[in-house]
mmCIF file of N, CA and C and ligand atoms in Angstrom:
data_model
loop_
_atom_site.group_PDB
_atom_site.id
_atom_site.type_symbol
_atom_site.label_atom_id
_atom_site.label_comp_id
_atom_site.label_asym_id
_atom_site.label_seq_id
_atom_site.Cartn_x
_atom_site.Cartn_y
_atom_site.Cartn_z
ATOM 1 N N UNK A 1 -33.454 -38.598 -26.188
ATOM 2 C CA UNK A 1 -34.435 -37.534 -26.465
ATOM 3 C C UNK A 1 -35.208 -37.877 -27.751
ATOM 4 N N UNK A 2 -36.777 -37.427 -27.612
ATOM 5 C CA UNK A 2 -37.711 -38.012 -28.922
ATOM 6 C C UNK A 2 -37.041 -37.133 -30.162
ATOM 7 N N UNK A 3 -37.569 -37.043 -30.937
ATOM 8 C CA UNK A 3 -37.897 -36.620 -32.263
ATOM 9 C C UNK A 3 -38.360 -35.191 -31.978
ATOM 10 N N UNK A 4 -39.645 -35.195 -31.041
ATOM 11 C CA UNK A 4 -40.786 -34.200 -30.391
ATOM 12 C C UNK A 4 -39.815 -33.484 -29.649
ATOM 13 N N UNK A 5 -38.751 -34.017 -29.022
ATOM 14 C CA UNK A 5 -38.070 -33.213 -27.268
ATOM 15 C C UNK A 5 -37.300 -32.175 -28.155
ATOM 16 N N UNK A 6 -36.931 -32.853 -29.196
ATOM 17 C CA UNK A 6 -35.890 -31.562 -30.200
ATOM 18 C C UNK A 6 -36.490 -30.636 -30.897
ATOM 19 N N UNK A 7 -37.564 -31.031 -31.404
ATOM 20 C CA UNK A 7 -38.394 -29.717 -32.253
ATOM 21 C C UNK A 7 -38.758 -28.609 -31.043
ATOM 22 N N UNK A 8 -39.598 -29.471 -29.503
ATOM 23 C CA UNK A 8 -39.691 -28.300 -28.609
ATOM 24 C C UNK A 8 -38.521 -27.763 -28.234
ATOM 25 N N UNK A 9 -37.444 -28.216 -27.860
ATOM 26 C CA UNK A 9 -36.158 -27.520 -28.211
ATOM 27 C C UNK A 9 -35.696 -26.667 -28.849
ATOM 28 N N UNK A 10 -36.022 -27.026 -29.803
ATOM 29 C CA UNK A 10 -35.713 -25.889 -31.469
ATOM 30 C C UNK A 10 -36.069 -24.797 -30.982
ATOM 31 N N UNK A 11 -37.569 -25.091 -30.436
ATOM 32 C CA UNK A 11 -38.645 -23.965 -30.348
ATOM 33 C C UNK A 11 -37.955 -23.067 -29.388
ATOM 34 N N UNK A 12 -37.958 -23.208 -28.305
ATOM 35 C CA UNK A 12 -37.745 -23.175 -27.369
ATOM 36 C C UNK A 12 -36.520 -21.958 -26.957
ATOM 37 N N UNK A 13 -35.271 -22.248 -28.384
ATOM 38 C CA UNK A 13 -34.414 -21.889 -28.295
ATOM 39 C C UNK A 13 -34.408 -20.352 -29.073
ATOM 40 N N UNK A 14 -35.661 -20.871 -30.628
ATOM 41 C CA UNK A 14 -35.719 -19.365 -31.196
ATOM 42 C C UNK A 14 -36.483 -18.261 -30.450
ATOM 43 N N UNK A 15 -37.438 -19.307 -29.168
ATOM 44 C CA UNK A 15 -37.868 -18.127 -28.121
ATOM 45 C C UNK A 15 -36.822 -17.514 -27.063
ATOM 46 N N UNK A 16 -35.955 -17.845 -26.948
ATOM 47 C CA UNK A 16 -34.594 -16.992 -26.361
ATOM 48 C C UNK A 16 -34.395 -16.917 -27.045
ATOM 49 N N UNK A 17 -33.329 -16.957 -28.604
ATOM 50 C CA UNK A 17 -33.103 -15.740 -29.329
ATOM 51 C C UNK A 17 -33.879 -14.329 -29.815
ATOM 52 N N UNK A 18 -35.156 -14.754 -30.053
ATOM 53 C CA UNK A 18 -36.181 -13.728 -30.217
ATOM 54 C C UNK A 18 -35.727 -12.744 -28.973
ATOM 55 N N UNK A 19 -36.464 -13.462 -27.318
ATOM 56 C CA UNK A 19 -36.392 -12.253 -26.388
ATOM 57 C C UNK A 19 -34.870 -11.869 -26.138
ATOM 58 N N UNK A 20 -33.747 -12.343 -26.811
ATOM 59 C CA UNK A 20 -32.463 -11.678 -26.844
ATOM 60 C C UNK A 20 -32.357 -10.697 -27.689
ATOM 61 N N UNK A 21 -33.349 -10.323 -29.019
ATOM 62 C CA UNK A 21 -33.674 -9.530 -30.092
ATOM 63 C C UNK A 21 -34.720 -8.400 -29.404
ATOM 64 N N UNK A 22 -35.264 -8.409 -28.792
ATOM 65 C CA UNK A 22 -36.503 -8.269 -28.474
ATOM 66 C C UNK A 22 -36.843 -6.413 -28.946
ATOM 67 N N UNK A 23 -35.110 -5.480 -28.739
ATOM 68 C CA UNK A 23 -35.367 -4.391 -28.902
ATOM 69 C C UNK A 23 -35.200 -4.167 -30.526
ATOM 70 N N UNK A 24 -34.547 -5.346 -31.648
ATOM 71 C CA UNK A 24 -34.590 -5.049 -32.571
ATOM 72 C C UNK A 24 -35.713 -5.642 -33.662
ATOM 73 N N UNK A 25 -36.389 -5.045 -33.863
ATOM 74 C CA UNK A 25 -37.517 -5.733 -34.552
ATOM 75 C C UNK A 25 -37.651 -6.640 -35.742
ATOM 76 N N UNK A 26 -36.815 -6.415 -36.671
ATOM 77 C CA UNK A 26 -36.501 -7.087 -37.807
ATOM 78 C C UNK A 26 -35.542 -8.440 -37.309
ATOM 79 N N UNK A 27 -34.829 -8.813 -36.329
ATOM 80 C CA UNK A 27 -34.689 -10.237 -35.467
ATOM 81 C C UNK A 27 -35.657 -10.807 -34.748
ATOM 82 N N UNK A 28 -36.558 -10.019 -33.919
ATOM 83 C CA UNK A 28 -37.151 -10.446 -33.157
ATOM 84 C C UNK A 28 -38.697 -10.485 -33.597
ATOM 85 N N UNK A 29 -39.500 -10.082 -34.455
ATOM 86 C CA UNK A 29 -40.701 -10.319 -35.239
ATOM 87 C C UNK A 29 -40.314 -11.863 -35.841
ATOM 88 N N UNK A 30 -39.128 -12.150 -36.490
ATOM 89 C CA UNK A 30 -39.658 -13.331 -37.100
ATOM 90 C C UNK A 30 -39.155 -14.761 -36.605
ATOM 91 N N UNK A 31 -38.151 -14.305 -35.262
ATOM 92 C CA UNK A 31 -38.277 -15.413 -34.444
ATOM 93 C C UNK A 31 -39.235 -15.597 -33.833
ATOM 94 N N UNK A 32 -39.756 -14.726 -33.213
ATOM 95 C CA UNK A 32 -41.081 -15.053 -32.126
ATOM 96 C C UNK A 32 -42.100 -15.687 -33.152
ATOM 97 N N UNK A 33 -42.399 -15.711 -34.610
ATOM 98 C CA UNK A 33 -43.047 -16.353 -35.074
ATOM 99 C C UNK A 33 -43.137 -17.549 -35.368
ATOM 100 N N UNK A 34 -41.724 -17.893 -35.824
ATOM 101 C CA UNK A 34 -41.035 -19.424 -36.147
ATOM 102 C C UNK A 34 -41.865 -20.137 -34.887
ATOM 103 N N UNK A 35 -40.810 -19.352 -33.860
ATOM 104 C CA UNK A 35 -41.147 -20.325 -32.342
ATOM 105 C C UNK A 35 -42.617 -20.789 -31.989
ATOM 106 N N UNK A 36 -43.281 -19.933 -32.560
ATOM 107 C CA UNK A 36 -44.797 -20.083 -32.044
ATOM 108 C C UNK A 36 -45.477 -20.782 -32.771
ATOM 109 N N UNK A 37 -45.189 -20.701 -34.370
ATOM 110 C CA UNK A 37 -45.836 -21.855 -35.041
ATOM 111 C C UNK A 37 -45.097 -23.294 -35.192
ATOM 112 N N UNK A 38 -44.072 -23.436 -34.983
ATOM 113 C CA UNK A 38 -43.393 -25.006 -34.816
ATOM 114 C C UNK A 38 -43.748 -25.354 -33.521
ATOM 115 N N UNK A 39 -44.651 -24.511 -32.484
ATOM 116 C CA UNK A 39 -44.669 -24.765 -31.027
ATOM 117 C C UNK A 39 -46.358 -24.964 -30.950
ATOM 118 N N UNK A 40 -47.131 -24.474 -32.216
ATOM 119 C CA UNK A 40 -48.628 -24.810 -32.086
ATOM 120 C C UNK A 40 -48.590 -25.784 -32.992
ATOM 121 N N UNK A 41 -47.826 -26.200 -34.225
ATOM 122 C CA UNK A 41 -48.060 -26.996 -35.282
ATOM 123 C C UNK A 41 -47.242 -28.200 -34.048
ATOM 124 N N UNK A 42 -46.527 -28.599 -33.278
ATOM 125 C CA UNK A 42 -45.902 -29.328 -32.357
ATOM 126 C C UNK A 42 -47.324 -30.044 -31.457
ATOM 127 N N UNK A 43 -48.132 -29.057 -30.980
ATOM 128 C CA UNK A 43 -49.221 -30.135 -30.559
ATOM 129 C C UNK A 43 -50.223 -30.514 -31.072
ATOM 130 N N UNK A 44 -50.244 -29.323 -32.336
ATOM 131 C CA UNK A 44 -51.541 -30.031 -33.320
ATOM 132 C C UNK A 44 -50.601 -31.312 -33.684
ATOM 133 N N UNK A 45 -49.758 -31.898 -33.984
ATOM 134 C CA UNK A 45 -49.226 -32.779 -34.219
ATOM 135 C C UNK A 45 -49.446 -34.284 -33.042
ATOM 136 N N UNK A 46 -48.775 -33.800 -31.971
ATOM 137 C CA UNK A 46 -49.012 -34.632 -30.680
ATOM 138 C C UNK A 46 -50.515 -34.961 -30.564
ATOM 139 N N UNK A 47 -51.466 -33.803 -31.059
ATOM 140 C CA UNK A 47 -52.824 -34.137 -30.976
ATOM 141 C C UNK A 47 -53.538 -35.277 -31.694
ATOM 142 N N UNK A 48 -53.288 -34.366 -32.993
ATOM 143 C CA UNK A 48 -53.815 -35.621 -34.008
ATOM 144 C C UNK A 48 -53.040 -37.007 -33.769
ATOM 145 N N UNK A 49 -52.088 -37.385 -33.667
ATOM 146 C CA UNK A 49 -51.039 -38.365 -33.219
ATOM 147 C C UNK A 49 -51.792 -39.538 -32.157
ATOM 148 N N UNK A 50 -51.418 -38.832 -30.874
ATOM 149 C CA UNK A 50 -51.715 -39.071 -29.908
ATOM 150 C C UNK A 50 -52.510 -38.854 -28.563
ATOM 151 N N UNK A 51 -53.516 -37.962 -29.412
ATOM 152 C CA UNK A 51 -54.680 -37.604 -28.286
ATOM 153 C C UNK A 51 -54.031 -36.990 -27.042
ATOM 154 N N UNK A 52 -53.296 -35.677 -27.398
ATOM 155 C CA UNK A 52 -52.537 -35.206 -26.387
ATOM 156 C C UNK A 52 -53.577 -35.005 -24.838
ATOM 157 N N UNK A 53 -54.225 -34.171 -25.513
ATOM 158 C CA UNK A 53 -55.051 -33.446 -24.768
ATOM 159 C C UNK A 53 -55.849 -34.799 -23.817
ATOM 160 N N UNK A 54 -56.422 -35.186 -24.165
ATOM 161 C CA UNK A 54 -57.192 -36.402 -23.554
ATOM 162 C C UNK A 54 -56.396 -37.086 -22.581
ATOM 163 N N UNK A 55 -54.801 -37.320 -23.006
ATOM 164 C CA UNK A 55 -53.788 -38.106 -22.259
ATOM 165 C C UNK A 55 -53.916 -37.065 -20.703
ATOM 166 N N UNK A 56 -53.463 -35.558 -21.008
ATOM 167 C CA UNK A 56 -53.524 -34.717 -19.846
ATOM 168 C C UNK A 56 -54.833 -35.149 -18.952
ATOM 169 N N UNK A 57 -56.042 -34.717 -19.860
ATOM 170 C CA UNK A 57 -57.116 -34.705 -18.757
ATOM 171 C C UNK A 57 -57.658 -35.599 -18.083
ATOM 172 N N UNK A 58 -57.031 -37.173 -18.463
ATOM 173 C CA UNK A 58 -57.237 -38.494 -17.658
ATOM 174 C C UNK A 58 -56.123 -38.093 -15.538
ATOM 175 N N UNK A 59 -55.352 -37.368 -15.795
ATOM 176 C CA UNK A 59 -54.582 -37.153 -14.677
ATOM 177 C C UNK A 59 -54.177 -38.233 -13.905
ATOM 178 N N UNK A 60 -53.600 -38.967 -15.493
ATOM 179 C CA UNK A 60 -52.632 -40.848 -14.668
ATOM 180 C C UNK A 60 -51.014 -40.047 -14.689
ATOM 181 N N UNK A 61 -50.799 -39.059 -15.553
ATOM 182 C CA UNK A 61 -49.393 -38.903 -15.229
ATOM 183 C C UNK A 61 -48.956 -38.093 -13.945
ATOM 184 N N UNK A 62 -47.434 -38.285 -13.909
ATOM 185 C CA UNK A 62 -47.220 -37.919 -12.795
ATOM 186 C C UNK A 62 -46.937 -36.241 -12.163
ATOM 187 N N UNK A 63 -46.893 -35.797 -11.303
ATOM 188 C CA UNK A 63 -46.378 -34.197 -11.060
ATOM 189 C C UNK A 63 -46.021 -33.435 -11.642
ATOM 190 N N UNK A 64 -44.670 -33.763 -12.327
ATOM 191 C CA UNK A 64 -43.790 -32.690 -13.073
ATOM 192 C C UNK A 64 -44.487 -32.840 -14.581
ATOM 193 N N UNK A 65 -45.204 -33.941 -14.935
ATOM 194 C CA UNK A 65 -45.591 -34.459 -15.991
ATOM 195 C C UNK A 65 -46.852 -33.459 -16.145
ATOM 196 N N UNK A 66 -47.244 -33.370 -15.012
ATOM 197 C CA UNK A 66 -48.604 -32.310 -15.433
ATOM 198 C C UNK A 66 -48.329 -30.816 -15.157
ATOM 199 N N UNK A 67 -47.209 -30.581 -14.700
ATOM 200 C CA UNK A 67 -46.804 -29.072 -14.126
ATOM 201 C C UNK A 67 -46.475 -28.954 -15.937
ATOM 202 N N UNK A 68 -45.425 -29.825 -16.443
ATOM 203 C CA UNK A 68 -45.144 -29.766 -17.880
ATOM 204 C C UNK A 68 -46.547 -29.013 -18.920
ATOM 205 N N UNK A 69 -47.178 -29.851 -18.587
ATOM 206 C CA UNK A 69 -48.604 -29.869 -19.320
ATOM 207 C C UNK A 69 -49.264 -28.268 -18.727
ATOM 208 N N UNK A 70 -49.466 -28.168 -17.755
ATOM 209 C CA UNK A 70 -50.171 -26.950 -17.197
ATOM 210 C C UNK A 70 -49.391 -25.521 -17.785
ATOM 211 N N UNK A 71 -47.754 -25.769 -17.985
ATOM 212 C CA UNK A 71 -47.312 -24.374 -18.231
ATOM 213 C C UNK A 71 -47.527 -24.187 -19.797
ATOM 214 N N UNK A 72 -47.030 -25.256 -20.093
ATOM 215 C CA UNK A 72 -46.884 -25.465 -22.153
ATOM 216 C C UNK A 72 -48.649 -25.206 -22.347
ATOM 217 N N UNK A 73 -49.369 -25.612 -21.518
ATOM 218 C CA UNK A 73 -50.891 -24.758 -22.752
ATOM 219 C C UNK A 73 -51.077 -23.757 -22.005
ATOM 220 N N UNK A 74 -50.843 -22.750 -21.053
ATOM 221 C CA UNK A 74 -51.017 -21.566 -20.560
ATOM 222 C C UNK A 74 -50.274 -20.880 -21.550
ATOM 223 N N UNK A 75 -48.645 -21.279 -21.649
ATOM 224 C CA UNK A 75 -48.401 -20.477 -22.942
ATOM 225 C C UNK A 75 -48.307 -20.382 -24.436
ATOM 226 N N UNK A 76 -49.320 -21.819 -24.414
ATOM 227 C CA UNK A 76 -49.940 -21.917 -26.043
ATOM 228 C C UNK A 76 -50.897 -21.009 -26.002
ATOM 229 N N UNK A 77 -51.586 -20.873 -25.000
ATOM 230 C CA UNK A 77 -52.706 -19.810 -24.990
ATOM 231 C C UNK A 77 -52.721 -18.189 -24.947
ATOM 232 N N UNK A 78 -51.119 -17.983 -24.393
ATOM 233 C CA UNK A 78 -51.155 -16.453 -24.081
ATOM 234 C C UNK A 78 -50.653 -16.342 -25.544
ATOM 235 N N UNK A 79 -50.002 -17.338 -26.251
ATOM 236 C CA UNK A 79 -49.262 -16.779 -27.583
ATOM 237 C C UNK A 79 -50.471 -16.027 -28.547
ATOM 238 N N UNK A 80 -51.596 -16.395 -28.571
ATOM 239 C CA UNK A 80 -52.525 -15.364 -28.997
ATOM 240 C C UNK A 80 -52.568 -14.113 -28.852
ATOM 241 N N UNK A 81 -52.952 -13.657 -27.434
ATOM 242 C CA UNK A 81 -52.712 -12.679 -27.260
ATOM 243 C C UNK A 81 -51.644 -11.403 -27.376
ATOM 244 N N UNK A 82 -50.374 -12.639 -27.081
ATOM 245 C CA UNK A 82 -48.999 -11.553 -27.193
ATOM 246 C C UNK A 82 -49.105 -11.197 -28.955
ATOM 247 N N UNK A 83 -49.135 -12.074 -29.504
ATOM 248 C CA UNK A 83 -49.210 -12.169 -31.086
ATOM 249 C C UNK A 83 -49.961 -10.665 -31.741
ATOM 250 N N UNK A 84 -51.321 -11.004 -31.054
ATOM 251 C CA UNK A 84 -52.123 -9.682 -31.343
ATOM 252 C C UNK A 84 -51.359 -8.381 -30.994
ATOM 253 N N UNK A 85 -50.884 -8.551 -29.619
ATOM 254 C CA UNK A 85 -50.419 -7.366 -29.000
ATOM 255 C C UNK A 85 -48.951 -7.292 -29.476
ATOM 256 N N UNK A 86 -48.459 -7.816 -29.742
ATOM 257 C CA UNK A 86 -47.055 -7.747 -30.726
ATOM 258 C C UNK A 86 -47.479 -6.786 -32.273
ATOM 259 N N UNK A 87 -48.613 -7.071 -33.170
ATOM 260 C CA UNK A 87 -48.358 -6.453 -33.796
ATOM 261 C C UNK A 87 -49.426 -4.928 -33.547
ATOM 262 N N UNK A 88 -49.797 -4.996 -32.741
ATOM 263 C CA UNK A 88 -50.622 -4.019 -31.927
ATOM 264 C C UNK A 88 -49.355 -2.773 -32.121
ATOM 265 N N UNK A 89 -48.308 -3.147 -31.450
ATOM 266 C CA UNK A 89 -47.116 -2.102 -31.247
ATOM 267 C C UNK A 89 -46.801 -1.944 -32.698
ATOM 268 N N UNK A 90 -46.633 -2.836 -33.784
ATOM 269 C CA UNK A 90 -45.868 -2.529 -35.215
ATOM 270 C C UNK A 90 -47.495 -1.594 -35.635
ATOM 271 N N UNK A 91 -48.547 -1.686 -35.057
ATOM 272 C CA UNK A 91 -49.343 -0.686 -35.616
ATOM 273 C C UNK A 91 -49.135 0.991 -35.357
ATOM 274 N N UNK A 92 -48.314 1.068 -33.824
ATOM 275 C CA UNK A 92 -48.266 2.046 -33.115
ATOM 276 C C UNK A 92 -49.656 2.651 -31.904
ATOM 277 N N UNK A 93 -50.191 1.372 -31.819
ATOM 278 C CA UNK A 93 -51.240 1.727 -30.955
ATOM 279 C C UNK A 93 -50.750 2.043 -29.727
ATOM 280 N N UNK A 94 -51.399 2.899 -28.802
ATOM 281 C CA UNK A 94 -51.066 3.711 -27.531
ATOM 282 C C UNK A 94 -50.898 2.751 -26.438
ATOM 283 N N UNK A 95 -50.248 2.075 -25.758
ATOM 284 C CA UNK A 95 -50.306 1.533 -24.964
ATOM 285 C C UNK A 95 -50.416 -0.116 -25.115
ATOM 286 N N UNK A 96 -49.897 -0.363 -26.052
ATOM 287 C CA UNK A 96 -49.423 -1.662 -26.584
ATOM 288 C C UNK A 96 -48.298 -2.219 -26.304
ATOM 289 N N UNK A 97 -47.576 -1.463 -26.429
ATOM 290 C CA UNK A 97 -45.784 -1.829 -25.997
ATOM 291 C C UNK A 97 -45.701 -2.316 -24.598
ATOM 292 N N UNK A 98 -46.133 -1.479 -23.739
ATOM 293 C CA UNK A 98 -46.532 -1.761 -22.297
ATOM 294 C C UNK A 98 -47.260 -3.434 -22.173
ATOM 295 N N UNK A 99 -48.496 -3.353 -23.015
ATOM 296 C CA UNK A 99 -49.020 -4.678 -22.854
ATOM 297 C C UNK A 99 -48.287 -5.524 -22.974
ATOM 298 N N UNK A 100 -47.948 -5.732 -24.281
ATOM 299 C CA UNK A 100 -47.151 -7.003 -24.908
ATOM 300 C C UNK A 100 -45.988 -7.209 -24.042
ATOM 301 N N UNK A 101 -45.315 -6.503 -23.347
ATOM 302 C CA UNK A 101 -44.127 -6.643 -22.768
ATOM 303 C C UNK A 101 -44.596 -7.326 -21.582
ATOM 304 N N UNK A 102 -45.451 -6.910 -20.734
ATOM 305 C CA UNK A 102 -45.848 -7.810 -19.297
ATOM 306 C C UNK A 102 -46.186 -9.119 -19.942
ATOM 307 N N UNK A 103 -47.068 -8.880 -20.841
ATOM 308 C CA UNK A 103 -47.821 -10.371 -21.284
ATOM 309 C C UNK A 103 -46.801 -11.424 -21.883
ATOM 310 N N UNK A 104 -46.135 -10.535 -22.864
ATOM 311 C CA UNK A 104 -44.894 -11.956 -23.647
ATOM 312 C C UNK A 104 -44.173 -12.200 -22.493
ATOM 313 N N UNK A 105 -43.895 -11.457 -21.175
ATOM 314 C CA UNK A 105 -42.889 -11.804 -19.943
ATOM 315 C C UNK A 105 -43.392 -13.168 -19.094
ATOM 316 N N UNK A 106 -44.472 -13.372 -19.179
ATOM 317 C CA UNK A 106 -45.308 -14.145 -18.437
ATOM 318 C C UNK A 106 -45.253 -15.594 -19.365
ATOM 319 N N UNK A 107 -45.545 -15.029 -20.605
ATOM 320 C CA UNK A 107 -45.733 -16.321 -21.582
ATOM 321 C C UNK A 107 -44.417 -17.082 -21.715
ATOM 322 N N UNK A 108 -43.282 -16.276 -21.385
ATOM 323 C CA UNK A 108 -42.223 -16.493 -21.860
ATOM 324 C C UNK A 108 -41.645 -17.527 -20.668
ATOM 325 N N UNK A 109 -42.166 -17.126 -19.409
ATOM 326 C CA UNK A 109 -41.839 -17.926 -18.054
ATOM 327 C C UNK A 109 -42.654 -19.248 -17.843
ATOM 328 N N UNK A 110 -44.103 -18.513 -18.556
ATOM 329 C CA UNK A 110 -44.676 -20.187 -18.629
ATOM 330 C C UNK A 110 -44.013 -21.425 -19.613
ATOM 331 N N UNK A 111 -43.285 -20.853 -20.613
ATOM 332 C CA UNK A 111 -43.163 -21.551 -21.922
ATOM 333 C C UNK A 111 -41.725 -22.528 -21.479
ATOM 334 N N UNK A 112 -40.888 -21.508 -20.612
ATOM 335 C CA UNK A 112 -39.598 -21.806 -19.966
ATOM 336 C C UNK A 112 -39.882 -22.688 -18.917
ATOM 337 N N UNK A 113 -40.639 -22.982 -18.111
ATOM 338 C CA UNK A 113 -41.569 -23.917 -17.086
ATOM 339 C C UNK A 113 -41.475 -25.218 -17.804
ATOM 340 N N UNK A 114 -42.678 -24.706 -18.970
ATOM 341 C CA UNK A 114 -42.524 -25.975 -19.457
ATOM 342 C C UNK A 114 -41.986 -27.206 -20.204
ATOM 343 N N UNK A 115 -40.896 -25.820 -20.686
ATOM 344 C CA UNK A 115 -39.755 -26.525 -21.401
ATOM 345 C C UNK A 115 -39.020 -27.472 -20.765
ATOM 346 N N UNK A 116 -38.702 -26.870 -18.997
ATOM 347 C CA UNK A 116 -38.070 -27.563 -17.939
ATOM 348 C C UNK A 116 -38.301 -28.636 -17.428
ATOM 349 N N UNK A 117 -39.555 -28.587 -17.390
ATOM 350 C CA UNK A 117 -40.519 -29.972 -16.910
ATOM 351 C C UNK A 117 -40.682 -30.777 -18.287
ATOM 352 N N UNK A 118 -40.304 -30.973 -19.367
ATOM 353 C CA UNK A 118 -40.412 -31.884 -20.325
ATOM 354 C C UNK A 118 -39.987 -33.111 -20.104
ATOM 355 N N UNK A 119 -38.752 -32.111 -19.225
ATOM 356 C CA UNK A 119 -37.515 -33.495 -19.702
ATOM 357 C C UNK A 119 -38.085 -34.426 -18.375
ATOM 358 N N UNK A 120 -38.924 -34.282 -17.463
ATOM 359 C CA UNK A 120 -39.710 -35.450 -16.885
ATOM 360 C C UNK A 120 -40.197 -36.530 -17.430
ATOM 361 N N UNK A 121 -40.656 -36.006 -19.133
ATOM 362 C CA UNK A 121 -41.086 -37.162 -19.937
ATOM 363 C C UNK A 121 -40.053 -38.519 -20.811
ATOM 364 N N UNK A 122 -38.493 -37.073 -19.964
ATOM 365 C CA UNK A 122 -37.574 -38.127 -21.141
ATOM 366 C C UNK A 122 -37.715 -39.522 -20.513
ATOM 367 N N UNK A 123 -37.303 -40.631 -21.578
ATOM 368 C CA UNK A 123 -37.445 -41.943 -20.986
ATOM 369 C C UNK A 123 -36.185 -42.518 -21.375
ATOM 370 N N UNK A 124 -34.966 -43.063 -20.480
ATOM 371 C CA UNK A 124 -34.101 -43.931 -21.080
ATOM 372 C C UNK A 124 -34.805 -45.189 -22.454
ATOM 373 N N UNK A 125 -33.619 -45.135 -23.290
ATOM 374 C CA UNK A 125 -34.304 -46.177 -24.185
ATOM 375 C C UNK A 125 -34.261 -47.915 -23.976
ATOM 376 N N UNK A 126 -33.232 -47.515 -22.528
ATOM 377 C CA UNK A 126 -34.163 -49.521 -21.651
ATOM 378 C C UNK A 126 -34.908 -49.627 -20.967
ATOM 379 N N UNK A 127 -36.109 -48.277 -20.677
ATOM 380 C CA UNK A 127 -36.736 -48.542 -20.098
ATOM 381 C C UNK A 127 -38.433 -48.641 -20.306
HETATM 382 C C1 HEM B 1 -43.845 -15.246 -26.877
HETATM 383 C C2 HEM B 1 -43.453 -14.401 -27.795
HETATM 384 C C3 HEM B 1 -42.911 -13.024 -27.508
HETATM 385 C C4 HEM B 1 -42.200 -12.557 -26.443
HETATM 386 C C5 HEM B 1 -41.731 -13.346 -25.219
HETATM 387 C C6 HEM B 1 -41.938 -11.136 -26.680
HETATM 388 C C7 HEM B 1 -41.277 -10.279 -25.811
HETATM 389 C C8 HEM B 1 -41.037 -8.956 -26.032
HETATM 390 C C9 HEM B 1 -40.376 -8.057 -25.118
HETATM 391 C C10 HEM B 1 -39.904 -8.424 -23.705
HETATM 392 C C11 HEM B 1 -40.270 -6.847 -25.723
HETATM 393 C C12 HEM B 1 -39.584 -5.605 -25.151
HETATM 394 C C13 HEM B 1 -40.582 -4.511 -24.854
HETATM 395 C C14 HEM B 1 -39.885 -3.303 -24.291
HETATM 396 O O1 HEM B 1 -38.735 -3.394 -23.855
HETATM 397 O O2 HEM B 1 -40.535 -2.267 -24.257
HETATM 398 C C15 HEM B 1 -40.893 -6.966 -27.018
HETATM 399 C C16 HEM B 1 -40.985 -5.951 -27.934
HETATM 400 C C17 HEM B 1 -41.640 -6.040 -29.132
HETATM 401 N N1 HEM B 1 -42.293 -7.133 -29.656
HETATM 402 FE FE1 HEM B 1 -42.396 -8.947 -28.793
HETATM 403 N N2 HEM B 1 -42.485 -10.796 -27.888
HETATM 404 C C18 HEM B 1 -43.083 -11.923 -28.425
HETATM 405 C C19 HEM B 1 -43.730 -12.001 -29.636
HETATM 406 C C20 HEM B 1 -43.892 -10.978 -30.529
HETATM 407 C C21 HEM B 1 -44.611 -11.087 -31.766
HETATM 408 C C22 HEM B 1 -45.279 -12.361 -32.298
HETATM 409 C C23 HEM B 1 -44.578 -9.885 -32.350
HETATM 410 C C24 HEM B 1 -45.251 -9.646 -33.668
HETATM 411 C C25 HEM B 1 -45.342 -8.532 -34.256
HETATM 412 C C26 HEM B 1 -43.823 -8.974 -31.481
HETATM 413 C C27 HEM B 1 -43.554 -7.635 -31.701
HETATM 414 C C28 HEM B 1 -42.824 -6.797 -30.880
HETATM 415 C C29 HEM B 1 -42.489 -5.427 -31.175
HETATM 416 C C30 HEM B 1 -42.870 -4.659 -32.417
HETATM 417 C C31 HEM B 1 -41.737 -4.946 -30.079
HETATM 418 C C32 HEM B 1 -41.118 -3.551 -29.901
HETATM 419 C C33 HEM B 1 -39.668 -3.649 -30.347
HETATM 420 C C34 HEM B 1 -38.987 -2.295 -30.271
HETATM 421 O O3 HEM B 1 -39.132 -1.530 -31.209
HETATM 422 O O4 HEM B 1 -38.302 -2.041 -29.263
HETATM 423 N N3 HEM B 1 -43.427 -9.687 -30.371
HETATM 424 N N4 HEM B 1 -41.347 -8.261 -27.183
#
């Protein structure tokens, strides 16, 4: 496993502890944050690095390699939103709680997708 497979790991893992917190707020506000910025600072990294993005949109890798890719930026992308709508609820806005809960449920299945499909990228080290 890279260097990279363990940090998304890391990540990965404070996003199940978070949604294991999820009803207590003072656990679960500052995991869901950790996770999300070691999980956006993770491809600004891969980016600047290695031209993540560019690698995806050539479409030489294989299936699981792009199912990987398709779930991990759907839920780099919803993390905005839940984010907003996460503290939407610590504002007490009407109908926030409701949001954030469908939306982080979704993000949370994409993020778990793509966590699953990573390990497509693992590579033995003789090969
Ligand atoms: C991908 C990240 C996240 C996921 C998967 C997630 C998931 C959830 C879920 C499933 C609930 C339970 C809602 C309910 O039962 O009604 C919840 C509650 C909540 N979330 Fe998140 N969340 C995420 C990120 C955040 C962030 C970044 C914040 C930032 C403020 C936040 C703030 C809250 C608050 C305040 C509650 C209500 C807790 C309570 O008092 O019961 N969440 N979240």
């Amino acid at each position: 496993m890279t260097v990279n497979m363990i940090i998304a790991t890391f990540a990965w893992v404070l996003l199940v502890l978070g949604f294991l917190a999820r009803k207590k707020r003072s656990r679960h506000i500052p995991l869901m944050h950790s996770a999300i910025i070691l999980d956006v600072g993770l491809v600004l990294y891969l980016q600047v690095t290695r031209d993540a993005v560019q690698t995806a949109m050539e479409f030489s890798l294989s299936l699981p390699e792009q199912i990987h890719i398709l779930f991990s930026t759907l839920a780099l992308v919803l993390y905005f939103p839940v984010l907003y709508l996460g503290w939407a609820v610590v504002r007490g806005k009407s109908g926030a709680r409701s949001k954030h809960r469908k939306l982080a449920l979704v993000t949370f299945v994409c993020r778990t997708l793509g966590f699953l499909f990573m390990f497509s990228m693992w590579q033995s080290p003789a090969s």
